[in-house]
Amino acid sequence: MHLSLRNVRLCIDGQLHPQAQVDIDTGTGKIVESGDHPNHNTIDLDNAIIAPEGPYLQPLKKGAHNASFFQSPTVPAEDIYGDEGLAATKVVTLAPENEGSLDLIKNLSQKGIMVSLGHSNATYNQGLAAVEAGANVATMLFKSNSKKCILITDSIELAGLPDGTYPGHSQIPFNQTKIGSKVVIEGTETLIGGCASLSECVQNLVRWSGCSIAEAVRCVTENVAKLMALEDRGILEPGRRADFVVLDDEANVLQTWIGGVKVWDIQHGGNS
């Protein structure tokens, strides 16, 4: 089966192509030449959200990021993301203690872009000042409740590959060791990212916290829509987009529906 992703925002040779189309052969997982393919589904990503983590981060808390790419908050966001990229950006993660961060937070907030605090070595007062300037989200906190918690997955490029060590790239200039759903810098415990699927995140939250499946699902649906001020999705009610998954009692995904169209079904080997 082929899956067409339309209105994808691609960055090619430093240029943003906001109306690109990407066709994927779901059998091989590889990108194929765009066109009309038999037995294919289409997903329109015109409303896709960009949420960059950086480059306004704290080098002391860089994790696996390539710190040579970091920028001072005094560099305008338009210069970093471009006008079209910034228009599609919904959340920016930054470190509030860097000089110029408060002005940047105010500027982004005025543009309707949420600011999340992360990869930071900020003091309490620096964090408080950032909140007062307009920051309203925190990345990678460990205590919350299901009414406000949001689950995400890095799902980095090693997702789906066997455990082992793989080469890095310009953004992560280290060999990467995949162990289950965790990826670390080779020979260290420094976390690069995760390979868990979003459904695995839901299952993990149920298993580790004892919450119900419904409470965990809220963390990947309703809570996200509320944070992003998306009033056309996130809850199954009249007038909203019919985006949903069908789960079994163990929170395994059985079907995926987007815009009222079934795009994936486990009973058909993943084909709808």
Short mmCIF file of C-alpha atoms in Angstrom, two decimals:
data_model
loop_
_atom_site.label_atom_id
_atom_site.label_comp_id
_atom_site.label_asym_id
_atom_site.label_seq_id
_atom_site.Cartn_x
_atom_site.Cartn_y
_atom_site.Cartn_z
CA MET A 1 0.00 0.00 0.00
CA HIS A 2 1.11 3.56 -0.65
CA LEU A 3 0.48 6.45 1.70
CA SER A 4 0.55 10.00 0.33
CA LEU A 5 1.43 12.80 2.75
CA ARG A 6 0.33 16.09 1.23
CA ASN A 7 1.23 19.64 2.25
CA VAL A 8 4.33 18.35 4.01
CA ARG A 9 6.78 21.05 5.04
CA LEU A 10 10.19 19.85 3.89
CA CYS A 11 13.53 21.55 4.38
CA ILE A 12 15.75 20.78 1.36
CA ASP A 13 19.16 22.43 0.99
CA GLY A 14 18.16 25.03 3.54
CA GLN A 15 14.95 26.01 1.73
CA LEU A 16 11.47 25.34 3.11
CA HIS A 17 9.03 23.70 0.69
CA PRO A 18 5.65 24.07 2.43
CA GLN A 19 3.45 22.35 -0.16
CA ALA A 20 5.49 19.24 -0.91
CA GLN A 21 4.01 15.76 -1.26
CA VAL A 22 5.73 12.63 -0.01
CA ASP A 23 4.62 9.14 -1.09
CA ILE A 24 5.58 6.21 1.11
CA ASP A 25 5.44 2.49 0.33
CA THR A 26 4.15 1.21 3.67
CA GLY A 27 5.38 -2.27 2.85
CA THR A 28 9.02 -1.25 2.66
CA GLY A 29 8.81 1.99 4.64
CA LYS A 30 10.65 3.78 1.83
CA ILE A 31 9.79 7.00 0.03
CA VAL A 32 8.77 6.42 -3.57
CA GLU A 33 8.17 8.69 -6.55
CA SER A 34 5.06 10.80 -6.07
CA GLY A 35 2.06 10.03 -8.21
CA ASP A 36 -1.19 8.11 -8.33
CA HIS A 37 -0.55 4.67 -6.87
CA PRO A 38 -3.06 1.84 -6.68
CA ASN A 39 -4.35 1.00 -3.21
CA HIS A 40 -3.14 4.13 -1.47
CA ASN A 41 -4.40 6.51 1.19
CA THR A 42 -3.79 10.23 1.50
CA ILE A 43 -3.15 12.24 4.65
CA ASP A 44 -3.21 16.03 4.36
CA LEU A 45 -0.65 17.64 6.68
CA ASP A 46 -1.66 21.20 5.89
CA ASN A 47 -2.26 21.78 9.61
CA ALA A 48 0.86 19.97 10.77
CA ILE A 49 2.61 21.57 13.71
CA ILE A 50 6.32 22.38 13.95
CA ALA A 51 7.74 22.33 17.48
CA PRO A 52 11.52 22.87 17.32
CA GLU A 53 13.70 21.98 20.30
CA GLY A 54 16.39 24.57 19.85
CA PRO A 55 18.63 26.16 18.81
CA TYR A 56 18.25 28.43 21.86
CA LEU A 57 19.44 25.80 24.37
CA GLN A 58 21.94 25.71 27.24
CA PRO A 59 25.26 24.10 26.19
CA LEU A 60 25.72 22.69 29.70
CA LYS A 61 22.46 20.77 29.22
CA LYS A 62 22.85 19.91 25.56
CA GLY A 63 22.24 16.18 25.98
CA ALA A 64 23.09 14.68 22.59
CA HIS A 65 22.50 17.90 20.64
CA ASN A 66 25.36 19.32 18.60
CA ALA A 67 26.09 22.49 20.57
CA SER A 68 27.84 24.06 17.59
CA PHE A 69 24.36 24.61 16.14
CA PHE A 70 23.12 26.53 19.20
CA GLN A 71 22.29 30.20 18.75
CA SER A 72 22.00 33.18 21.06
CA PRO A 73 18.42 34.28 21.81
CA THR A 74 19.47 37.68 20.47
CA VAL A 75 19.33 36.14 16.97
CA PRO A 76 15.75 36.73 15.72
CA ALA A 77 13.57 33.65 15.32
CA GLU A 78 12.84 34.72 11.73
CA ASP A 79 16.53 34.34 10.93
CA ILE A 80 16.55 30.82 12.37
CA TYR A 81 13.31 29.32 11.10
CA GLY A 82 12.46 31.59 8.18
CA ASP A 83 9.14 33.39 7.79
CA GLU A 84 7.26 30.34 6.49
CA GLY A 85 8.81 28.03 9.05
CA LEU A 86 7.96 30.42 11.87
CA ALA A 87 4.38 30.73 10.62
CA ALA A 88 4.01 26.94 10.99
CA THR A 89 5.71 26.82 14.38
CA LYS A 90 3.48 26.28 17.40
CA VAL A 91 5.98 25.65 20.22
CA VAL A 92 9.66 26.52 20.71
CA THR A 93 11.77 24.92 23.45
CA LEU A 94 14.51 27.15 24.86
CA ALA A 95 16.67 27.72 27.94
CA PRO A 96 15.46 30.83 29.80
CA GLU A 97 18.77 31.68 31.48
CA ASN A 98 20.54 32.59 28.24
CA GLU A 99 20.99 36.32 27.68
CA GLY A 100 18.17 37.69 25.58
CA SER A 101 15.77 34.83 26.32
CA LEU A 102 13.13 36.95 28.03
CA ASP A 103 12.83 39.30 25.06
CA LEU A 104 12.66 36.30 22.73
CA ILE A 105 9.94 34.70 24.86
CA LYS A 106 7.89 37.90 24.73
CA ASN A 107 8.39 38.16 20.97
CA LEU A 108 7.36 34.56 20.32
CA SER A 109 4.36 34.85 22.65
CA GLN A 110 3.16 37.95 20.80
CA LYS A 111 3.24 35.89 17.60
CA GLY A 112 1.03 33.25 19.20
CA ILE A 113 3.89 30.76 19.58
CA MET A 114 4.09 28.92 22.89
CA VAL A 115 7.42 28.73 24.68
CA SER A 116 8.52 25.60 26.50
CA LEU A 117 11.42 25.62 28.95
CA GLY A 118 13.92 22.81 28.45
CA HIS A 119 17.59 21.82 28.09
CA SER A 120 18.12 24.41 30.78
CA ASN A 121 20.27 25.07 33.84
CA ALA A 122 18.04 27.91 35.02
CA THR A 123 17.54 28.88 38.63
CA TYR A 124 14.08 29.10 40.15
CA ASN A 125 14.03 32.88 39.71
CA GLN A 126 15.15 32.63 36.08
CA GLY A 127 12.41 30.12 35.40
CA LEU A 128 9.85 32.30 37.15
CA ALA A 129 10.92 35.31 35.08
CA ALA A 130 10.46 33.24 31.93
CA VAL A 131 6.94 32.28 32.99
CA GLU A 132 6.13 35.91 33.69
CA ALA A 133 7.47 36.77 30.22
CA GLY A 134 5.06 34.30 28.62
CA ALA A 135 6.53 30.78 28.81
CA ASN A 136 3.80 28.29 29.69
CA VAL A 137 5.14 24.79 28.98
CA ALA A 138 8.03 22.70 30.30
CA THR A 139 9.79 19.95 28.37
CA MET A 140 10.76 16.68 30.08
CA LEU A 141 9.24 17.04 33.53
CA PHE A 142 8.55 13.89 35.49
CA LYS A 143 5.63 14.72 37.79
CA SER A 144 2.22 15.71 36.52
CA ASN A 145 -1.36 14.52 36.37
CA SER A 146 -3.45 13.22 33.51
CA LYS A 147 -5.52 16.40 33.30
CA LYS A 148 -2.52 18.43 32.13
CA CYS A 149 0.12 15.85 31.19
CA ILE A 150 1.10 15.43 27.54
CA LEU A 151 2.89 12.39 26.16
CA ILE A 152 5.21 12.67 23.18
CA THR A 153 7.62 10.31 21.47
CA ASP A 154 10.93 11.29 19.90
CA SER A 155 10.57 8.31 17.55
CA ILE A 156 14.03 9.14 16.21
CA GLU A 157 15.44 7.60 13.05
CA LEU A 158 16.49 4.34 14.75
CA ALA A 159 12.87 3.46 15.51
CA GLY A 160 12.07 0.04 14.09
CA LEU A 161 15.71 -0.99 13.69
CA PRO A 162 17.36 -3.86 15.61
CA ASP A 163 19.28 -3.03 18.77
CA GLY A 164 22.88 -2.09 18.08
CA THR A 165 25.23 0.81 17.42
CA TYR A 166 24.66 3.13 14.48
CA PRO A 167 26.54 6.17 13.12
CA GLY A 168 25.49 9.68 14.08
CA HIS A 169 25.01 12.69 11.82
CA SER A 170 25.50 16.45 11.82
CA GLN A 171 22.93 17.13 14.53
CA ILE A 172 24.08 14.23 16.73
CA PRO A 173 27.83 13.84 16.07
CA PHE A 174 28.21 10.62 18.04
CA ASN A 175 27.68 6.93 17.45
CA GLN A 176 24.21 5.99 18.69
CA THR A 177 23.48 2.81 20.63
CA LYS A 178 19.90 1.55 20.53
CA ILE A 179 18.77 -0.56 23.48
CA GLY A 180 15.10 -1.38 23.23
CA SER A 181 13.22 1.90 23.00
CA LYS A 182 16.16 3.94 24.35
CA VAL A 183 19.03 5.44 22.35
CA VAL A 184 22.20 6.70 24.06
CA ILE A 185 25.60 8.01 23.01
CA GLU A 186 27.81 4.96 22.51
CA GLY A 187 29.62 3.98 25.71
CA THR A 188 27.65 6.39 27.90
CA GLU A 189 24.27 6.76 29.55
CA THR A 190 23.65 10.13 27.86
CA LEU A 191 20.18 9.90 26.37
CA ILE A 192 19.79 10.83 22.71
CA GLY A 193 16.12 10.04 22.38
CA GLY A 194 13.49 7.37 22.36
CA CYS A 195 12.14 4.94 19.78
CA ALA A 196 8.85 4.12 21.48
CA SER A 197 5.68 4.60 19.49
CA LEU A 198 2.96 6.84 20.87
CA SER A 199 0.83 3.78 21.61
CA GLU A 200 3.72 2.36 23.65
CA CYS A 201 3.86 5.64 25.57
CA VAL A 202 0.18 5.24 26.43
CA GLN A 203 0.76 1.66 27.54
CA ASN A 204 3.78 2.69 29.62
CA LEU A 205 1.82 5.40 31.42
CA VAL A 206 -0.93 2.92 32.28
CA ARG A 207 1.62 0.37 33.47
CA TRP A 208 3.82 2.73 35.46
CA SER A 209 1.23 5.06 36.97
CA GLY A 210 -1.79 2.81 37.38
CA CYS A 211 -4.03 5.26 35.53
CA SER A 212 -6.78 4.03 33.24
CA ILE A 213 -6.41 3.72 29.47
CA ALA A 214 -8.88 6.58 29.09
CA GLU A 215 -6.74 8.83 31.30
CA ALA A 216 -3.60 7.93 29.36
CA VAL A 217 -5.30 8.51 26.00
CA ARG A 218 -6.32 11.97 27.18
CA CYS A 219 -2.58 12.78 27.38
CA VAL A 220 -2.17 12.27 23.62
CA THR A 221 -5.48 13.73 22.45
CA GLU A 222 -7.57 16.20 24.45
CA ASN A 223 -4.68 17.67 26.45
CA VAL A 224 -2.62 18.27 23.31
CA ALA A 225 -5.51 19.95 21.51
CA LYS A 226 -6.15 22.23 24.49
CA LEU A 227 -2.49 23.23 24.77
CA MET A 228 -2.28 23.96 21.04
CA ALA A 229 -5.65 25.75 21.04
CA LEU A 230 -6.91 23.33 18.37
CA GLU A 231 -10.67 23.46 18.67
CA ASP A 232 -11.37 21.24 15.67
CA ARG A 233 -9.92 18.00 17.07
CA GLY A 234 -8.81 16.21 20.24
CA ILE A 235 -12.28 15.19 21.45
CA LEU A 236 -14.86 12.98 19.77
CA GLU A 237 -17.85 15.27 19.58
CA PRO A 238 -20.03 16.70 16.78
CA GLY A 239 -18.27 19.29 14.65
CA ARG A 240 -14.73 18.10 15.37
CA ARG A 241 -12.48 16.13 13.05
CA ALA A 242 -12.98 12.39 13.21
CA ASP A 243 -9.35 11.55 14.05
CA PHE A 244 -9.18 8.52 16.32
CA VAL A 245 -7.72 5.09 16.93
CA VAL A 246 -9.47 1.89 17.98
CA LEU A 247 -7.77 0.17 20.92
CA ASP A 248 -8.17 -3.19 22.59
CA ASP A 249 -8.22 -3.72 26.37
CA GLU A 250 -4.40 -3.64 26.45
CA ALA A 251 -4.23 -0.32 24.55
CA ASN A 252 -2.93 -2.01 21.40
CA VAL A 253 -3.91 -0.10 18.25
CA LEU A 254 -6.36 -1.99 16.04
CA GLN A 255 -7.37 0.75 13.62
CA THR A 256 -6.38 4.33 12.77
CA TRP A 257 -8.85 6.85 11.33
CA ILE A 258 -7.97 10.33 10.07
CA GLY A 259 -10.66 12.77 9.02
CA GLY A 260 -13.24 10.00 9.09
CA VAL A 261 -11.20 7.76 6.77
CA LYS A 262 -9.69 4.49 7.96
CA VAL A 263 -6.01 4.58 7.00
CA TRP A 264 -4.72 1.55 8.94
CA ASP A 265 -6.19 -1.77 10.09
CA ILE A 266 -4.32 -4.52 11.89
CA GLN A 267 -6.67 -7.12 10.41
CA HIS A 268 -5.38 -6.31 6.92
CA GLY A 269 -1.68 -6.34 7.67
CA GLY A 270 -1.68 -2.61 8.24
CA ASN A 271 -3.61 -1.82 5.05
CA SER A 272 -7.01 -0.19 5.38
#
